[in-house]
């Protein structure tokens, strides 16, 4: 494991300089379409940062772009289908202008069968690459401008980290900071370890410098990203822990929140829970994916914890910080999930009373062990269970949101609501949405609001 060498990064900087010279004065534009999770959003901000360095203006209008990049997701079949349909849509741009450059990257194209599909069936795609070759975008664009052969990168598991890439942040007050990449856990349903490689952590000093810089620039809401932030640092020489990192961030002056996305229960240490609940920056929200409330299913998912251990973590966290907003991920319809298993999930979410859950219908992923399991669940049963789960959770969320009425909370203003002129959408440190009316625009600022009303999906309040 290691870091992309200075020589390799310099080589990319040379490509950047060459492209700048080639397109100078031509007003070239680039469009990046992002699918998937926050890690992909963060990757796309780097892609855009590099494109800007090359001299492209970033546009949100695909029909005026000279470079089109699709940053894909592979977590579920639906995400791949969307990617394929978007890539399909780009064909007519190339037909009307053969100089247009089309690249596809991210988790979907980190799978060999998808890369081959792009190569053989999408002839207008100039290049594809996986998640590990992000820093080589300048090279791929340079070769495409010079009409070199189409290129399909096979370096799927690059075990390296590239530091120092320009980041074109999409928000002035919310930022993603990747603290580690990849995953070692191989949950049996999940494609991530195959498309993002093994865990590698950024050096603590690099992360801290990035956070300090963001805070100095006025960023208020920073999410530390990793597939399992609880194992941060295990691959680093000094073996810092996530608790060390949180404690160091806590020392940075400024008014800002920190979110962790995402934690694995098997690695949730007391030390980490202590650090999270001690700091006002982190104690508002904790996301702890459960996946299933049945120990048998958890075992077949290779999650390596029991519901008993999971509940102990929740108990410990709530003891330390009773107000914490808890969220989770649940998969319904994992192979072999019986009605009894599913009822155990329902019982568990009733017991924990999450503020909200992200629920997913199990999606077969080629190359994962669960895809080969015999007892696949019918679509009908999966959908029935999904609907039931949402219904139960909606009741819990409604109940929990009602408990917020009358409270005064600090929120970060996200911006004007789409449907209503004087209404602004804001968020609490627990990521709960609060709509407020205001004549003044406080976007990007913290304000205090009194919660006046609540429903299942949002709170309503007034500025005080
Ligand atoms: N099918 C459905 N949901 C999945 N997730 C991961 N893989 C799959 C899959 N094959 C969910 C998990 C994970 C979240 C990011 O996506 O709940 O925590
Ligand atoms: Fe996928 Fe499990 Fe890794 Fe999360 S911890 S990315 S669910 S393999």
Short mmCIF file of C-alpha atoms and ligand atoms in Angstrom, two decimals:
data_model
loop_
_atom_site.label_atom_id
_atom_site.label_comp_id
_atom_site.label_asym_id
_atom_site.label_seq_id
_atom_site.Cartn_x
_atom_site.Cartn_y
_atom_site.Cartn_z
CA UNK A 1 0.00 0.00 0.00
CA UNK A 2 1.19 3.51 -0.55
CA UNK A 3 0.74 6.75 -2.30
CA UNK A 4 0.87 7.63 -5.98
CA UNK A 5 4.44 8.83 -6.54
CA UNK A 6 5.33 12.46 -7.21
CA UNK A 7 6.73 11.38 -10.59
CA UNK A 8 3.40 9.87 -11.63
CA UNK A 9 1.47 12.93 -10.46
CA UNK A 10 3.92 15.22 -12.26
CA UNK A 11 3.35 13.23 -15.43
CA UNK A 12 -0.38 14.00 -15.10
CA UNK A 13 0.43 17.67 -14.51
CA UNK A 14 2.36 17.65 -17.78
CA UNK A 15 -0.74 16.33 -19.56
CA UNK A 16 -2.78 19.08 -17.88
CA UNK A 17 -0.36 21.73 -19.20
CA UNK A 18 -0.43 20.23 -22.72
CA UNK A 19 -4.23 20.19 -22.78
CA UNK A 20 -4.38 23.78 -21.52
CA UNK A 21 -2.19 24.82 -24.42
CA UNK A 22 -4.22 22.78 -26.93
CA UNK A 23 -7.63 24.17 -25.97
CA UNK A 24 -6.57 27.71 -25.06
CA UNK A 25 -9.06 30.33 -26.29
CA UNK A 26 -11.50 27.66 -27.54
CA UNK A 27 -14.02 28.00 -24.67
CA UNK A 28 -14.27 24.25 -24.19
CA UNK A 29 -16.76 22.91 -21.68
CA UNK A 30 -16.99 19.74 -19.62
CA UNK A 31 -19.96 17.98 -18.05
CA UNK A 32 -19.71 15.39 -15.27
CA UNK A 33 -22.71 13.22 -14.41
CA UNK A 34 -22.52 11.55 -11.00
CA UNK A 35 -24.43 8.52 -9.80
CA UNK A 36 -24.26 6.87 -6.39
CA UNK A 37 -22.94 7.66 -2.97
CA UNK A 38 -21.06 10.56 -1.40
CA UNK A 39 -17.74 8.91 -2.20
CA UNK A 40 -18.66 9.22 -5.86
CA UNK A 41 -19.71 12.85 -5.33
CA UNK A 42 -16.31 13.45 -3.78
CA UNK A 43 -14.56 11.69 -6.68
CA UNK A 44 -16.52 13.79 -9.17
CA UNK A 45 -15.41 16.98 -7.44
CA UNK A 46 -11.86 15.81 -8.15
CA UNK A 47 -12.69 14.98 -11.77
CA UNK A 48 -14.13 18.48 -12.16
CA UNK A 49 -11.14 19.99 -10.38
CA UNK A 50 -8.79 18.32 -12.87
CA UNK A 51 -10.97 19.34 -15.84
CA UNK A 52 -10.88 22.95 -14.66
CA UNK A 53 -7.09 22.77 -14.36
CA UNK A 54 -7.00 21.54 -17.97
CA UNK A 55 -8.85 24.70 -19.01
CA UNK A 56 -12.39 23.39 -19.34
CA UNK A 57 -15.34 25.32 -17.95
CA UNK A 58 -17.65 23.06 -15.97
CA UNK A 59 -21.19 23.13 -17.30
CA UNK A 60 -24.40 21.58 -16.05
CA UNK A 61 -25.78 21.42 -19.60
CA UNK A 62 -24.73 18.17 -21.25
CA UNK A 63 -25.72 19.39 -24.74
CA UNK A 64 -23.10 22.13 -24.74
CA UNK A 65 -20.22 19.99 -23.45
CA UNK A 66 -17.06 19.03 -25.35
CA UNK A 67 -16.15 16.45 -22.70
CA UNK A 68 -18.78 14.21 -21.12
CA UNK A 69 -17.89 12.03 -18.15
CA UNK A 70 -20.24 9.60 -16.40
CA UNK A 71 -19.11 8.61 -12.91
CA UNK A 72 -21.03 5.39 -12.33
CA UNK A 73 -22.27 3.36 -9.36
CA UNK A 74 -22.63 -0.43 -9.10
CA UNK A 75 -24.15 -0.93 -5.67
CA UNK A 76 -27.51 -2.06 -7.06
CA UNK A 77 -28.81 -3.06 -10.46
CA UNK A 78 -30.93 0.06 -10.68
CA UNK A 79 -27.85 2.30 -10.49
CA UNK A 80 -26.18 0.39 -13.32
CA UNK A 81 -29.31 0.56 -15.45
CA UNK A 82 -29.43 4.32 -14.97
CA UNK A 83 -25.78 4.65 -15.94
CA UNK A 84 -26.31 2.63 -19.10
CA UNK A 85 -29.29 4.73 -20.08
CA UNK A 86 -27.36 7.98 -19.56
CA UNK A 87 -24.38 6.69 -21.51
CA UNK A 88 -26.83 5.60 -24.23
CA UNK A 89 -28.24 9.11 -24.37
CA UNK A 90 -24.78 10.52 -25.08
CA UNK A 91 -24.48 8.63 -28.37
CA UNK A 92 -26.22 11.30 -30.43
CA UNK A 93 -23.80 14.00 -29.20
CA UNK A 94 -20.93 12.01 -30.62
CA UNK A 95 -22.86 11.36 -33.84
CA UNK A 96 -23.38 15.07 -34.38
CA UNK A 97 -19.82 15.98 -33.37
CA UNK A 98 -17.09 13.28 -33.53
CA UNK A 99 -14.67 15.55 -31.60
CA UNK A 100 -16.74 15.21 -28.46
CA UNK A 101 -14.95 13.13 -25.82
CA UNK A 102 -16.93 10.61 -23.79
CA UNK A 103 -15.47 8.85 -20.74
CA UNK A 104 -17.06 6.46 -18.26
CA UNK A 105 -15.57 5.80 -14.84
CA UNK A 106 -16.40 4.70 -11.31
CA UNK A 107 -17.62 1.49 -9.76
CA UNK A 108 -19.55 0.12 -12.73
CA UNK A 109 -16.57 0.26 -15.09
CA UNK A 110 -14.29 -1.18 -12.43
CA UNK A 111 -15.97 -4.51 -13.23
CA UNK A 112 -14.39 -6.37 -16.08
CA UNK A 113 -17.68 -7.45 -17.68
CA UNK A 114 -18.94 -3.86 -17.76
CA UNK A 115 -15.65 -2.59 -19.14
CA UNK A 116 -15.89 -5.19 -21.92
CA UNK A 117 -19.48 -4.16 -22.54
CA UNK A 118 -18.42 -0.53 -22.98
CA UNK A 119 -15.61 -1.59 -25.29
CA UNK A 120 -17.73 -3.87 -27.46
CA UNK A 121 -21.19 -2.30 -27.46
CA UNK A 122 -20.67 1.41 -26.84
CA UNK A 123 -18.32 2.32 -29.69
CA UNK A 124 -18.64 6.04 -29.12
CA UNK A 125 -17.16 5.80 -25.60
CA UNK A 126 -13.51 6.92 -25.81
CA UNK A 127 -12.25 5.55 -22.52
CA UNK A 128 -13.27 3.89 -19.28
CA UNK A 129 -11.44 3.53 -15.99
CA UNK A 130 -12.15 2.30 -12.48
CA UNK A 131 -12.02 4.06 -9.14
CA UNK A 132 -8.26 3.68 -8.66
CA UNK A 133 -7.21 5.53 -11.83
CA UNK A 134 -9.03 8.78 -11.13
CA UNK A 135 -5.82 10.81 -11.09
CA UNK A 136 -5.06 9.67 -14.65
CA UNK A 137 -7.98 11.56 -16.20
CA UNK A 138 -5.62 14.16 -17.81
CA UNK A 139 -3.76 11.37 -19.63
CA UNK A 140 -7.01 9.79 -20.88
CA UNK A 141 -8.36 13.14 -22.11
CA UNK A 142 -5.05 14.03 -23.76
CA UNK A 143 -5.02 10.75 -25.67
CA UNK A 144 -8.64 11.20 -26.72
CA UNK A 145 -7.97 14.74 -28.02
CA UNK A 146 -5.12 13.29 -30.06
CA UNK A 147 -7.38 10.58 -31.42
CA UNK A 148 -5.33 7.77 -29.95
CA UNK A 149 -6.88 4.32 -29.73
CA UNK A 150 -9.89 3.92 -27.44
CA UNK A 151 -8.64 2.98 -23.98
CA UNK A 152 -10.12 0.69 -21.32
CA UNK A 153 -8.15 0.77 -18.12
CA UNK A 154 -7.75 -2.55 -16.35
CA UNK A 155 -5.98 -1.29 -13.22
CA UNK A 156 -9.02 -1.98 -11.16
CA UNK A 157 -7.42 -2.37 -7.78
CA UNK A 158 -4.80 0.33 -7.59
CA UNK A 159 -3.77 0.15 -3.93
CA UNK A 160 -2.61 3.73 -3.83
CA UNK A 161 -3.81 7.16 -2.81
CA UNK A 162 -3.29 10.26 -4.93
CA UNK A 163 -2.89 13.42 -2.83
CA UNK A 164 -2.99 17.01 -4.03
CA UNK A 165 -5.61 16.75 -6.79
CA UNK A 166 -7.61 19.95 -7.32
CA UNK A 167 -11.11 19.68 -5.91
CA UNK A 168 -13.95 21.63 -7.48
CA UNK A 169 -16.29 21.72 -4.48
CA UNK A 170 -19.95 21.97 -5.36
CA UNK A 171 -20.93 23.71 -2.15
CA UNK A 172 -19.45 26.65 -0.27
CA UNK A 173 -20.42 25.33 3.16
CA UNK A 174 -20.75 21.53 2.89
CA UNK A 175 -17.76 19.38 2.03
CA UNK A 176 -16.77 15.74 1.67
CA UNK A 177 -13.39 14.68 2.96
CA UNK A 178 -12.34 11.13 2.12
CA UNK A 179 -10.33 9.75 5.00
CA UNK A 180 -9.90 6.29 3.52
CA UNK A 181 -10.71 4.33 0.40
CA UNK A 182 -11.75 0.76 -0.28
CA UNK A 183 -13.16 -1.95 1.94
CA UNK A 184 -11.86 -5.20 3.46
CA UNK A 185 -15.11 -6.58 4.73
CA UNK A 186 -16.61 -8.54 1.86
CA UNK A 187 -20.18 -8.53 3.06
CA UNK A 188 -21.57 -11.27 0.84
CA UNK A 189 -24.10 -9.04 -0.96
CA UNK A 190 -21.74 -6.16 -1.67
CA UNK A 191 -19.78 -5.25 -4.78
CA UNK A 192 -17.76 -2.44 -3.15
CA UNK A 193 -14.64 -4.45 -2.16
CA UNK A 194 -14.36 -5.67 -5.77
CA UNK A 195 -14.65 -2.22 -7.32
CA UNK A 196 -12.87 -0.05 -4.78
CA UNK A 197 -10.13 -2.41 -3.68
CA UNK A 198 -8.65 -2.90 -0.21
CA UNK A 199 -8.75 -0.36 2.61
CA UNK A 200 -6.16 2.36 2.52
CA UNK A 201 -6.18 5.37 4.83
CA UNK A 202 -5.02 8.88 4.12
CA UNK A 203 -2.38 10.19 6.51
CA UNK A 204 -3.91 11.94 9.49
CA UNK A 205 -1.95 15.13 8.77
CA UNK A 206 -3.34 15.27 5.20
CA UNK A 207 -6.90 14.87 6.50
CA UNK A 208 -6.39 17.46 9.25
CA UNK A 209 -4.88 19.97 6.84
CA UNK A 210 -7.85 19.55 4.52
CA UNK A 211 -10.33 20.02 7.37
CA UNK A 212 -8.43 23.07 8.72
CA UNK A 213 -8.41 24.60 5.27
CA UNK A 214 -12.15 24.01 4.81
CA UNK A 215 -12.98 25.52 8.20
CA UNK A 216 -10.83 28.55 7.37
CA UNK A 217 -12.79 28.95 4.15
CA UNK A 218 -16.06 28.96 6.10
CA UNK A 219 -17.23 25.37 5.55
CA UNK A 220 -19.78 24.41 8.21
CA UNK A 221 -20.68 20.80 7.51
CA UNK A 222 -17.92 18.31 6.80
CA UNK A 223 -18.49 14.61 6.17
CA UNK A 224 -15.57 12.27 6.73
CA UNK A 225 -15.94 9.53 4.15
CA UNK A 226 -14.87 5.92 4.13
CA UNK A 227 -16.62 2.57 3.60
CA UNK A 228 -15.82 1.76 7.20
CA UNK A 229 -14.36 4.77 9.00
CA UNK A 230 -14.05 2.69 12.18
CA UNK A 231 -11.05 0.91 10.75
CA UNK A 232 -9.33 4.16 9.79
CA UNK A 233 -5.58 4.13 10.29
CA UNK A 234 -5.04 0.37 10.67
CA UNK A 235 -2.86 0.40 7.56
CA UNK A 236 -0.85 3.48 8.53
CA UNK A 237 2.57 3.33 10.10
CA UNK A 238 1.60 5.13 13.33
CA UNK A 239 -1.77 3.37 13.43
CA UNK A 240 -3.90 6.36 14.43
CA UNK A 241 -7.53 5.44 15.18
CA UNK A 242 -10.75 7.14 14.15
CA UNK A 243 -11.03 8.29 17.79
CA UNK A 244 -7.62 9.99 17.48
CA UNK A 245 -8.76 11.70 14.30
CA UNK A 246 -12.03 12.93 15.85
CA UNK A 247 -10.16 14.16 18.93
CA UNK A 248 -7.71 16.09 16.74
CA UNK A 249 -10.51 17.61 14.65
CA UNK A 250 -12.23 18.61 17.86
CA UNK A 251 -9.22 20.85 18.62
CA UNK A 252 -9.65 22.88 15.40
CA UNK A 253 -11.11 26.32 16.13
CA UNK A 254 -14.34 27.21 14.40
CA UNK A 255 -18.05 26.56 14.26
CA UNK A 256 -18.64 23.43 12.19
CA UNK A 257 -20.17 19.98 12.23
CA UNK A 258 -18.57 16.67 11.41
CA UNK A 259 -20.42 13.62 10.10
CA UNK A 260 -18.97 10.14 9.76
CA UNK A 261 -20.08 8.09 6.79
CA UNK A 262 -20.08 5.17 7.34
CA UNK A 263 -19.39 2.92 10.33
CA UNK A 264 -19.25 -0.84 10.60
CA UNK A 265 -20.66 -2.18 13.90
CA UNK A 266 -18.03 -4.90 14.15
CA UNK A 267 -15.32 -2.22 14.49
CA UNK A 268 -17.23 0.26 16.66
CA UNK A 269 -14.94 0.66 19.67
CA UNK A 270 -15.82 2.27 23.01
CA UNK A 271 -13.00 4.70 22.36
CA UNK A 272 -14.65 5.80 19.11
CA UNK A 273 -18.10 6.14 20.73
CA UNK A 274 -16.51 8.17 23.51
CA UNK A 275 -14.83 10.51 21.02
CA UNK A 276 -18.01 10.94 18.97
CA UNK A 277 -20.17 11.72 21.97
CA UNK A 278 -17.65 14.04 23.59
CA UNK A 279 -17.37 16.48 20.73
CA UNK A 280 -20.26 18.86 19.98
CA UNK A 281 -19.13 18.62 16.36
CA UNK A 282 -19.90 14.92 16.04
CA UNK A 283 -22.39 14.07 18.76
CA UNK A 284 -25.54 15.07 16.86
CA UNK A 285 -25.73 12.16 14.48
CA UNK A 286 -24.62 8.59 14.17
CA UNK A 287 -25.19 6.32 11.20
CA UNK A 288 -24.73 2.65 12.01
CA UNK A 289 -25.79 0.21 9.28
CA UNK A 290 -27.67 -2.76 10.73
CA UNK A 291 -28.60 -4.51 7.43
CA UNK A 292 -30.74 -7.16 9.15
CA UNK A 293 -32.27 -7.82 12.55
CA UNK A 294 -31.75 -11.59 12.25
CA UNK A 295 -28.52 -13.14 13.51
CA UNK A 296 -28.79 -15.94 10.94
CA UNK A 297 -29.04 -13.46 8.09
CA UNK A 298 -26.24 -11.30 9.51
CA UNK A 299 -24.05 -14.40 9.61
CA UNK A 300 -24.78 -15.26 5.97
CA UNK A 301 -24.15 -11.63 5.08
CA UNK A 302 -20.70 -12.03 6.69
CA UNK A 303 -21.34 -9.00 8.86
CA UNK A 304 -19.48 -10.51 11.83
CA UNK A 305 -21.62 -9.07 14.63
CA UNK A 306 -24.79 -10.19 16.36
CA UNK A 307 -27.87 -8.13 17.09
CA UNK A 308 -26.87 -8.33 20.75
CA UNK A 309 -23.53 -6.65 20.07
CA UNK A 310 -25.24 -4.10 17.81
CA UNK A 311 -27.76 -3.18 20.51
CA UNK A 312 -24.95 -2.79 23.06
CA UNK A 313 -23.31 -0.18 20.82
CA UNK A 314 -26.59 1.72 20.52
CA UNK A 315 -27.12 1.51 24.26
CA UNK A 316 -23.65 2.79 24.98
CA UNK A 317 -24.01 5.66 22.52
CA UNK A 318 -27.39 6.71 23.88
CA UNK A 319 -26.08 6.56 27.42
CA UNK A 320 -23.31 8.97 26.47
CA UNK A 321 -25.41 11.21 24.27
CA UNK A 322 -29.16 10.67 24.70
CA UNK A 323 -30.18 13.20 22.02
CA UNK A 324 -28.17 11.54 19.24
CA UNK A 325 -30.03 11.14 15.94
CA UNK A 326 -29.67 7.54 14.82
CA UNK A 327 -29.91 6.34 11.24
CA UNK A 328 -29.22 3.00 9.61
CA UNK A 329 -29.19 0.94 6.41
CA UNK A 330 -31.43 -2.11 6.03
CA UNK A 331 -31.52 -4.66 3.23
CA UNK A 332 -34.72 -6.63 2.70
CA UNK A 333 -34.96 -9.85 0.75
CA UNK A 334 -31.41 -11.14 1.24
CA UNK A 335 -31.23 -14.75 -0.05
CA UNK A 336 -32.85 -17.14 2.40
CA UNK A 337 -34.49 -14.39 4.48
CA UNK A 338 -37.58 -16.02 6.00
CA UNK A 339 -40.71 -14.29 7.27
CA UNK A 340 -39.35 -14.85 10.80
CA UNK A 341 -36.02 -13.25 9.89
CA UNK A 342 -37.82 -10.26 8.45
CA UNK A 343 -40.02 -9.94 11.55
CA UNK A 344 -36.83 -9.82 13.62
CA UNK A 345 -35.73 -6.81 11.55
CA UNK A 346 -39.08 -5.14 12.16
CA UNK A 347 -38.80 -5.88 15.90
CA UNK A 348 -35.32 -4.43 16.02
CA UNK A 349 -36.18 -1.19 14.30
CA UNK A 350 -39.14 -0.82 16.66
CA UNK A 351 -36.80 -1.37 19.57
CA UNK A 352 -34.08 1.04 18.44
CA UNK A 353 -36.48 3.65 17.05
CA UNK A 354 -34.22 5.14 14.40
CA UNK A 355 -34.87 8.69 13.30
CA UNK A 356 -34.68 7.48 9.74
CA UNK A 357 -33.53 4.44 7.82
CA UNK A 358 -32.22 3.88 4.32
CA UNK A 359 -33.92 0.73 3.18
CA UNK A 360 -32.87 -1.25 0.14
CA UNK A 361 -34.27 -4.17 -1.74
CA UNK A 362 -31.54 -6.80 -2.10
CA UNK A 363 -30.03 -6.63 -5.57
CA UNK A 364 -27.97 -9.50 -7.00
CA UNK A 365 -24.43 -8.44 -7.84
CA UNK A 366 -22.38 -10.51 -10.23
CA UNK A 367 -19.27 -11.96 -8.59
CA UNK A 368 -20.50 -11.70 -5.00
CA UNK A 369 -21.12 -14.83 -2.86
CA UNK A 370 -24.79 -13.93 -2.20
CA UNK A 371 -25.49 -13.96 -5.92
CA UNK A 372 -24.68 -17.67 -5.91
CA UNK A 373 -26.88 -18.47 -2.90
CA UNK A 374 -29.72 -20.79 -3.82
CA UNK A 375 -32.67 -19.34 -1.98
CA UNK A 376 -33.15 -16.07 -3.84
CA UNK A 377 -36.32 -14.28 -2.75
CA UNK A 378 -39.04 -13.44 -5.28
CA UNK A 379 -39.45 -9.82 -6.36
CA UNK A 380 -42.99 -9.87 -5.04
CA UNK A 381 -41.97 -10.85 -1.50
CA UNK A 382 -39.06 -8.39 -1.54
CA UNK A 383 -41.41 -5.55 -2.46
CA UNK A 384 -43.98 -6.59 0.14
CA UNK A 385 -41.33 -6.61 2.84
CA UNK A 386 -39.90 -3.31 1.66
CA UNK A 387 -43.32 -1.63 1.81
CA UNK A 388 -43.99 -3.02 5.26
CA UNK A 389 -40.59 -1.85 6.54
CA UNK A 390 -41.19 1.66 5.19
CA UNK A 391 -44.62 1.76 6.76
CA UNK A 392 -43.35 0.74 10.20
CA UNK A 393 -40.42 3.14 10.00
CA UNK A 394 -42.67 6.02 8.88
CA UNK A 395 -44.71 5.62 12.03
CA UNK A 396 -41.54 5.66 14.14
CA UNK A 397 -40.15 8.70 12.29
CA UNK A 398 -43.43 10.56 12.77
CA UNK A 399 -43.41 9.80 16.46
CA UNK A 400 -39.77 10.84 16.85
CA UNK A 401 -40.27 14.04 14.88
CA UNK A 402 -43.25 14.99 17.06
CA UNK A 403 -40.89 14.87 20.04
CA UNK A 404 -38.95 17.73 18.45
CA UNK A 405 -41.91 20.13 18.50
CA UNK A 406 -41.30 23.05 20.85
CA UNK A 407 -37.53 22.54 20.88
CA UNK A 408 -35.01 25.17 19.87
CA UNK A 409 -32.37 23.78 17.56
CA UNK A 410 -29.37 25.03 15.63
CA UNK A 411 -29.71 24.45 11.90
CA UNK A 412 -27.61 25.02 8.81
CA UNK A 413 -29.54 26.75 6.02
CA UNK A 414 -29.37 24.73 2.81
CA UNK A 415 -31.13 27.14 0.48
CA UNK A 416 -34.48 28.19 -0.90
CA UNK A 417 -37.13 25.53 -1.17
CA UNK A 418 -37.96 24.69 -4.76
CA UNK A 419 -41.70 25.05 -4.40
CA UNK A 420 -42.14 28.03 -2.16
CA UNK A 421 -40.68 31.55 -2.47
CA UNK A 422 -40.00 32.49 1.15
CA UNK A 423 -39.42 28.99 2.45
CA UNK A 424 -35.90 27.78 3.15
CA UNK A 425 -34.74 24.23 3.73
CA UNK A 426 -32.39 23.80 6.66
CA UNK A 427 -30.85 20.81 8.44
CA UNK A 428 -30.09 19.98 12.05
CA UNK A 429 -26.79 18.40 13.07
CA UNK A 430 -28.69 15.11 12.92
CA UNK A 431 -29.53 15.75 9.26
CA UNK A 432 -33.23 16.31 9.97
CA UNK A 433 -34.87 18.65 7.51
CA UNK A 434 -36.48 21.78 8.95
CA UNK A 435 -38.44 24.13 6.68
CA UNK A 436 -38.60 27.74 7.79
CA UNK A 437 -40.08 30.92 6.42
CA UNK A 438 -37.73 33.85 6.13
CA UNK A 439 -37.50 37.15 4.25
CA UNK A 440 -33.75 37.04 4.48
CA UNK A 441 -31.49 34.48 2.82
CA UNK A 442 -29.26 32.76 5.40
CA UNK A 443 -27.98 30.06 3.05
CA UNK A 444 -24.75 28.54 4.33
CA UNK A 445 -25.17 29.97 7.83
CA UNK A 446 -26.12 28.52 11.18
CA UNK A 447 -29.29 29.93 12.74
CA UNK A 448 -31.46 28.91 15.69
CA UNK A 449 -35.03 27.86 15.04
CA UNK A 450 -37.96 26.84 17.16
CA UNK A 451 -39.73 23.73 15.89
CA UNK A 452 -43.44 24.45 15.53
CA UNK A 453 -44.73 21.43 13.62
CA UNK A 454 -43.57 18.01 12.47
CA UNK A 455 -44.55 15.31 10.03
CA UNK A 456 -42.94 12.03 8.93
CA UNK A 457 -40.27 13.43 6.66
CA UNK A 458 -39.69 16.98 7.86
CA UNK A 459 -39.94 19.49 10.65
CA UNK A 460 -41.21 23.04 10.38
CA UNK A 461 -39.97 25.93 12.43
CA UNK A 462 -39.38 29.62 12.80
CA UNK A 463 -36.19 31.57 13.22
CA UNK A 464 -35.66 32.98 16.66
N1 LIG B 1 -28.41 -4.85 -2.62
C1 LIG B 1 -29.09 -3.96 -1.87
N2 LIG B 1 -28.51 -3.08 -1.05
C2 LIG B 1 -27.15 -3.11 -0.97
N3 LIG B 1 -26.30 -2.37 -0.24
C3 LIG B 1 -25.04 -2.78 -0.53
N4 LIG B 1 -25.08 -3.77 -1.43
C4 LIG B 1 -26.39 -4.00 -1.72
C5 LIG B 1 -27.06 -4.90 -2.57
N5 LIG B 1 -26.40 -5.80 -3.31
C6 LIG B 1 -26.72 -1.35 0.72
C7 LIG B 1 -26.23 -1.64 2.13
C8 LIG B 1 -25.17 -0.60 2.33
C9 LIG B 1 -25.71 0.54 1.50
C10 LIG B 1 -24.72 1.58 1.15
O1 LIG B 1 -26.19 -0.11 0.35
O2 LIG B 1 -27.29 -1.44 3.03
O3 LIG B 1 -25.00 -0.25 3.68
FE1 LIG B 2 -20.01 -3.21 1.29
FE2 LIG B 2 -19.85 -4.35 3.71
FE3 LIG B 2 -17.76 -2.96 2.74
FE4 LIG B 2 -20.00 -1.67 3.47
S1 LIG B 2 -18.64 -2.86 4.85
S2 LIG B 2 -18.81 -1.34 1.59
S3 LIG B 2 -21.59 -3.13 2.91
S4 LIG B 2 -18.57 -4.86 1.91
#
